[in-house]
Short mmCIF file of C-alpha atoms and ligand atoms in Angstrom, two decimals:
data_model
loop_
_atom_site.label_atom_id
_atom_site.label_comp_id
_atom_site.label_asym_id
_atom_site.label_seq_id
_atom_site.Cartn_x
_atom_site.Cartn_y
_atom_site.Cartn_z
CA UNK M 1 0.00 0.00 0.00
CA UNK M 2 1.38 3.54 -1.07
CA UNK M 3 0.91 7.04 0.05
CA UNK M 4 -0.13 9.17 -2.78
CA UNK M 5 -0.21 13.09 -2.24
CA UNK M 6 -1.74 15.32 -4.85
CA UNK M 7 -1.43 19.14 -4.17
CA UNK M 8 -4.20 21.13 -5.69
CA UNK M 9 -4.49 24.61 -5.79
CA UNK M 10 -7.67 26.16 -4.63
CA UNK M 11 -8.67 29.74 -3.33
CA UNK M 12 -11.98 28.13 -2.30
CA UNK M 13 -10.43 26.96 1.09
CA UNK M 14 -10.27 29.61 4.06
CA UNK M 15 -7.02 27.99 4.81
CA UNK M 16 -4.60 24.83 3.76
CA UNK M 17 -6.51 21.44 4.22
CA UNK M 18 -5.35 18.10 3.98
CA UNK M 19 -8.12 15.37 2.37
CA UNK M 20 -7.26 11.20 2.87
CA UNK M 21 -9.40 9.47 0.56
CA UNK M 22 -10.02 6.03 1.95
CA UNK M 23 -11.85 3.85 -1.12
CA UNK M 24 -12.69 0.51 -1.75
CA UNK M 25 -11.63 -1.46 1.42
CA UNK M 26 -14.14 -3.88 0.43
CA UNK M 27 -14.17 -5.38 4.00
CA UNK M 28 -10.26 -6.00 4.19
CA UNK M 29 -7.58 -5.87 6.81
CA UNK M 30 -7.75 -1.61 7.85
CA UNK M 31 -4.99 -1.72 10.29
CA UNK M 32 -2.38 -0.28 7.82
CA UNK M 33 -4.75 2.40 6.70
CA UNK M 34 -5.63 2.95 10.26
CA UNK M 35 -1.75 3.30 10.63
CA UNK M 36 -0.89 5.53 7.90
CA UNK M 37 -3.90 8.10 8.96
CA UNK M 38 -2.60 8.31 12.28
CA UNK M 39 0.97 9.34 11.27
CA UNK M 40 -0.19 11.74 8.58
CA UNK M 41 -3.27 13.26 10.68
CA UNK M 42 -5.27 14.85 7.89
CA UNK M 43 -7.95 17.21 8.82
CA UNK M 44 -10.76 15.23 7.18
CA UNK M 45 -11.23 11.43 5.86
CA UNK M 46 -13.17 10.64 3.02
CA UNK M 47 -14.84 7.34 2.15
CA UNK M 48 -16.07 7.47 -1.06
CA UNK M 49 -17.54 3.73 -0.85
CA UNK M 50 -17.42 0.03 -1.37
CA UNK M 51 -15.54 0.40 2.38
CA UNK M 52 -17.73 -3.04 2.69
CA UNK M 53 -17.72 -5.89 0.47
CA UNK M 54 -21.84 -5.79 1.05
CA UNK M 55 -23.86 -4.96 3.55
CA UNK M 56 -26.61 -7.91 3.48
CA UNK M 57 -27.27 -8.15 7.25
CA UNK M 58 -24.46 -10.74 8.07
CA UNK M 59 -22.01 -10.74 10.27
CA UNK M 60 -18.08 -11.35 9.70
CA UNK M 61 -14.84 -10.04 9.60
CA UNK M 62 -15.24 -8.61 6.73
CA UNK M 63 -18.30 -6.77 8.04
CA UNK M 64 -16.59 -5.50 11.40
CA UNK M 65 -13.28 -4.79 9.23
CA UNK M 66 -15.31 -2.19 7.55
CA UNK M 67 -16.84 -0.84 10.40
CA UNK M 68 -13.31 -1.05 12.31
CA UNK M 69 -12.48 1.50 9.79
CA UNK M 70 -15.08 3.91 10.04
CA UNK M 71 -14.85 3.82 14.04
CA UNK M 72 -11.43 3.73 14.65
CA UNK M 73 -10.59 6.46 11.24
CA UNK M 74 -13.15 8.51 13.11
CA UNK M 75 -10.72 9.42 16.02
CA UNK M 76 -8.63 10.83 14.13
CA UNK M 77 -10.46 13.11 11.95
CA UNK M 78 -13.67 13.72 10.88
CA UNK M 79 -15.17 10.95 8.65
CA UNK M 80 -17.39 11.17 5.51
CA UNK M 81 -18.36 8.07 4.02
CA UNK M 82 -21.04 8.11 0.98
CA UNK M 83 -21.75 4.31 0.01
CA UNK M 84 -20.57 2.45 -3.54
CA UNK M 85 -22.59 -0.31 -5.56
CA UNK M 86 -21.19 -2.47 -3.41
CA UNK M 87 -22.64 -1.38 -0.09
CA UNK M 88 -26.05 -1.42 -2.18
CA UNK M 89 -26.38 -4.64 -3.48
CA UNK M 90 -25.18 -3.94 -7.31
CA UNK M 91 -22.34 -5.84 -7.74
CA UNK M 92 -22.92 -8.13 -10.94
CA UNK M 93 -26.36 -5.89 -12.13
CA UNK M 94 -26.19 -7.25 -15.42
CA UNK M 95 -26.86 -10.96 -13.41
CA UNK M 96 -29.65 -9.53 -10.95
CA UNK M 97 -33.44 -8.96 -11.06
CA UNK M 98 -34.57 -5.72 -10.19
CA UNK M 99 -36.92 -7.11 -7.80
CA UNK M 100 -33.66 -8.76 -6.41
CA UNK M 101 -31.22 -5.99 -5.83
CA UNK M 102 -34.32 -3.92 -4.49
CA UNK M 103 -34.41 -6.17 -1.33
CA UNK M 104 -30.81 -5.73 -1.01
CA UNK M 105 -31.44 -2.24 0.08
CA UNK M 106 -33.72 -3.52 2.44
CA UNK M 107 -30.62 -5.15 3.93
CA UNK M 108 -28.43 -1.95 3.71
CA UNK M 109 -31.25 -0.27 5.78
CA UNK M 110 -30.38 -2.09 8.82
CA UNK M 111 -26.64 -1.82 9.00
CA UNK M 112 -27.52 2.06 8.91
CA UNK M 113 -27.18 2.19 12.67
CA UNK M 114 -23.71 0.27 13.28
CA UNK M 115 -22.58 2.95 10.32
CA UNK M 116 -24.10 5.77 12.34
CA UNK M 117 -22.31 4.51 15.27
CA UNK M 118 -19.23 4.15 14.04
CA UNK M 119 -18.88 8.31 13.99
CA UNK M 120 -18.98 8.61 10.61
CA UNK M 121 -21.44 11.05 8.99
CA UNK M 122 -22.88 8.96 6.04
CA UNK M 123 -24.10 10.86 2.91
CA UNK M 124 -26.81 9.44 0.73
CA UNK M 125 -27.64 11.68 -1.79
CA UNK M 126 -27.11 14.47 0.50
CA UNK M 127 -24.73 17.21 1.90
CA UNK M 128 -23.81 18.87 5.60
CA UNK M 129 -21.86 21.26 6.24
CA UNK M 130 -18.95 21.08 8.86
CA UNK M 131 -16.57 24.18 9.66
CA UNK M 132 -17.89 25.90 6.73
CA UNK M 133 -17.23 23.33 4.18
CA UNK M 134 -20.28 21.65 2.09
CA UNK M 135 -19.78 17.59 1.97
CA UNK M 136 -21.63 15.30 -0.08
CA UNK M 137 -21.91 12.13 -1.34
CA UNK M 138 -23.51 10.95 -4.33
CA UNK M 139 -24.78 7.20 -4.34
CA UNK M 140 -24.36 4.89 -6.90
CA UNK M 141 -27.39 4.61 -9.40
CA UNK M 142 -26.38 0.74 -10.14
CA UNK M 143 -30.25 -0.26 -8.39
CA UNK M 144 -31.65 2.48 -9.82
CA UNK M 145 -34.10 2.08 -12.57
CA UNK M 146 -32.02 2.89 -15.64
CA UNK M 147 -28.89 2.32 -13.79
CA UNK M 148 -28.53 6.37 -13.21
CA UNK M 149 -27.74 8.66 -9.72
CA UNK M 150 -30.24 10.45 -8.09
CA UNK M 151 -29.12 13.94 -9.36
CA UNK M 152 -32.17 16.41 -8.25
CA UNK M 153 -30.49 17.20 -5.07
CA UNK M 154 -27.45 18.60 -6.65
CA UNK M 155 -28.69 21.94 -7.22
CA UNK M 156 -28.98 22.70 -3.50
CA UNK M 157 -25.70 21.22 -2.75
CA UNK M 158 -23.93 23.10 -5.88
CA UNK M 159 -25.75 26.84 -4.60
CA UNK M 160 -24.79 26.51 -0.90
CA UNK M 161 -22.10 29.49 -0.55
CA UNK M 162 -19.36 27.26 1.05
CA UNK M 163 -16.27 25.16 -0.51
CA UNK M 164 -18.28 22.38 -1.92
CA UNK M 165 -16.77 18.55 -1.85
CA UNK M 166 -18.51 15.89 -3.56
CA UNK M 167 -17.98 11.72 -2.54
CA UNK M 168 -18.66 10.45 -5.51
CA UNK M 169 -17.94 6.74 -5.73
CA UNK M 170 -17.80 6.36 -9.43
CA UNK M 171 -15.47 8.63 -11.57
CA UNK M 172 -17.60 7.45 -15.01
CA UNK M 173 -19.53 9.83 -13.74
CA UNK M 174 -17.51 13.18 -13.68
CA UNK M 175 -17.70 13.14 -17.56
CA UNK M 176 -21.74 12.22 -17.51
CA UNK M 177 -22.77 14.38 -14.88
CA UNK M 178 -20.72 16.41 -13.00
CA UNK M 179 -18.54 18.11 -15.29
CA UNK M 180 -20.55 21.06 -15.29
CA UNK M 181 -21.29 21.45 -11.95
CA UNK M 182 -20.50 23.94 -9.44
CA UNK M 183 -18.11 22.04 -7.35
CA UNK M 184 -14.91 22.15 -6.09
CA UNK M 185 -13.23 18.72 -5.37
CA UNK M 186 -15.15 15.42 -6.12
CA UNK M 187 -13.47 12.55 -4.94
CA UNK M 188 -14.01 8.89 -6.59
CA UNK M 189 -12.29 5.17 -6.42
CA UNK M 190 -14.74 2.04 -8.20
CA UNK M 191 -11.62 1.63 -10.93
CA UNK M 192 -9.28 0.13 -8.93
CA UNK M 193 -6.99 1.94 -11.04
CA UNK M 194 -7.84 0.10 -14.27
CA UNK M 195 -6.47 -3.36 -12.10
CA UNK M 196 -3.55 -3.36 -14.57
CA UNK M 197 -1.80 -1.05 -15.19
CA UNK M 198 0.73 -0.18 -18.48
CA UNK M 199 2.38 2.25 -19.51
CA UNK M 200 0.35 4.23 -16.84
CA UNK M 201 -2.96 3.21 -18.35
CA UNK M 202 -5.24 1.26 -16.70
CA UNK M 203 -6.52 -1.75 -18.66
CA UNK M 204 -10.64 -2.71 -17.24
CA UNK M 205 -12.64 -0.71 -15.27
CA UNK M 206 -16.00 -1.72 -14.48
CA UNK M 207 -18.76 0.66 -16.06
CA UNK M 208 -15.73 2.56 -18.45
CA UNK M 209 -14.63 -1.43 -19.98
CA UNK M 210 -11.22 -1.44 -21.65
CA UNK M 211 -8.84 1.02 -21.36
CA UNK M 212 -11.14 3.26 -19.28
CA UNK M 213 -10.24 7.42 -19.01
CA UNK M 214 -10.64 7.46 -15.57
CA UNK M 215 -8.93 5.30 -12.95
CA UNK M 216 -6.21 7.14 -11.03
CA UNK M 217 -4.98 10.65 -10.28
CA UNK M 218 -6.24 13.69 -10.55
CA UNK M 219 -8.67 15.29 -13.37
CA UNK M 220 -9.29 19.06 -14.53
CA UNK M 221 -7.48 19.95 -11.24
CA UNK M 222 -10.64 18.36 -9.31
CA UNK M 223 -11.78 15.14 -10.11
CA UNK M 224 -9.58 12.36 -7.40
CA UNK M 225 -9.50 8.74 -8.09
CA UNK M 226 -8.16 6.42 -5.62
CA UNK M 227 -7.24 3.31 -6.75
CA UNK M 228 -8.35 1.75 -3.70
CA UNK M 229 -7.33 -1.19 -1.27
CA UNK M 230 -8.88 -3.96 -2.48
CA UNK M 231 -6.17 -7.02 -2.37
CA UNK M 232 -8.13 -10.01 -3.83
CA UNK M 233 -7.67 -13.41 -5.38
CA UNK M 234 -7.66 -11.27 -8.90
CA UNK M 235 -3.46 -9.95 -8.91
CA UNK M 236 -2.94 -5.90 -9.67
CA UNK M 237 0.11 -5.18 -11.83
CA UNK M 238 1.84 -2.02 -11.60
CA UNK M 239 -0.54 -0.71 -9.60
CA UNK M 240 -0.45 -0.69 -5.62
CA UNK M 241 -3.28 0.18 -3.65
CA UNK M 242 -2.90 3.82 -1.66
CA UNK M 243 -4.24 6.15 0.66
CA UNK M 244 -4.91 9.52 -1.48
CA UNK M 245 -3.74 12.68 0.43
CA UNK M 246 -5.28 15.68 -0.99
CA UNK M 247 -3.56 18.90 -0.23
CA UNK M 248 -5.58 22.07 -0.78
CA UNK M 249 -3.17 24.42 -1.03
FE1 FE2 V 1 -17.28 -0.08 -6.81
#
C-alpha cells in the first residue's frame, strides 16, 4: 500500500486542508490504513464507498473490518463516508433482477445504525456542512431504474455558498454528470486503477470497460481517483493500492 499526495491549488479553502481518501476497502484488513492516517493526521477522511464488500445483514470479519475503519478512522479526523454499488447490493447488475437488488437495500437499511455509530457522517444523496465546508456524497445509481444517480439534489448542494466537496464513488460519472457542476473537489475510487496497469494506463474498469479514461490521479485539477485497497484473489500489476492525500493548497 502507497501514500499518494496530490497538491491542488484552490482559493476556495479559508485555509490549507489536507483530504485522505479512503476507497474501496471492500471489508479487508484496515490496520495499515488505520496506521498511515494516524501518522499523517489529515484534517478530514473521506470514504467514497465500497468500504464493505456488502452490507446484506451478516455478520463477519469482513463486516466489522469495515466498520473497524469507520470507528477507529473517526478518532482521528472527521469521517465522511457516501456508500458504492457495493454497499447497495449492485455488484454483478447485469446478473440480478430488479426485484432482487431492491431487497438488497432492504438489507443496507439495517446496517444504517452500526454505520451511524461508528462516527462517521454517512451521505446518501445528500450534503452537511462542517466548519464551513459543504460535503456530499452521491450514491451509486447501479439499483436504480435505468442504472442512473439520483441527481435532483445537486442543485442545493452546488448553490450553498461554502467550498463544496462531492464523494462520488464512481469517476464514469464526472464526464456524464458532474462536469458542469459547481463544485470544487469530487473525490471517486470504483476503478481500482484500471487493475492493470501499463504504460500508466489502466486496462478494465468496471462501467468505463477497456482502457477506461478514468482510474487514477487527478482530473481538470478536481476530479480524485483512488485506486483503492482492495487485495483479492484477482493480482494488480503495476498498480499498488494507496491512501490519497489531498492537499488544498
Ligand atoms: Fe465499486
Amino acid at each position: 500500500m502507497k501514500k499518494t499526495v496530490y497538491e491542488i491549488k484552490s482559493n476556495k479553502f479559508q485555509r490549507q486542508l489536507c483530504m485522505a481518501v479512503v476507497s474501496d476497502l471492500h471489508g479487508g484488513d484496515p490496520t495499515a490504513v488505520l496506521k498511515m492516517l494516524e501518522a499523517e493526521r489529515p484534517d478530514y477522511i473521506l470514504c467514497p464507498g465500497d468500504i464493505f464488500e456488502r452490507l446484506d445483514g451478516s455478520d463477519s470479519d469482513i463486516y466489522r473490518n469495515g466498520l473497524c475503519l469507520l470507528s477507529e478512522a473517526s478518532r482521528i479526523a472527521p469521517v465522511f463516508y457516501s456508500t458504492g454499488n457495493h454497499e447497495d447490493g449492485g455488484v454483478r447488475s447485469w446478473s440480478r433482477s430488479w426485484e432482487s437488488r431492491v431487497k438488497k437495500r432492504e438489507y443496507h437499511e439495517r446496517c444504517r445504525n452500526d454505520i451511524e455509530k461508528s462516527g462517521a457522517v454517512l451521505l446518501e444523496d445528500s450534503f452537511v456542512l462542517k466548519h464551513g465546508i459543504a460535503f456530499g456524497g452521491l450514491l451509486s445509481g447501479i439499483i436504480n431504474e435505468g442504472g442512473a444517480p439520483e441527481l435532483s439534489w445537486l442543485d442545493e448542494f452546488c448553490a450553498v455558498d461554502a467550498p463544496k466537496i462531492l464523494l462520488c464513488h464512481h469517476p464514469e460519472y464526472y464526464e456524464k454528470y458532474l462536469k458542469d457542476k459547481n463544485i470544487d473537489l469530487i473525490v471517486s475510487g470504483h476503478a481500482h486503477g484500471g487493475q492493470w496497469r501499463f504504460f500508466g494506463r489502466g486496462v478494465f474498469a468496471p462501467g468505463q470497460g477497456i482502457f477506461p479514461k478514468y482510474t487514477y490521479g487527478v482530473h481538470d485539477g478536481r476530479l480524485v481517483i483512488s485506486t483503492g485497497l482492495k487485495v483479492s484473489a484477482i493480482p494488480r500489476f503495476f498498480n499498488p493500492t494507496e491512501v490519497v492525500f489531498v492537499k488544498l493548497v
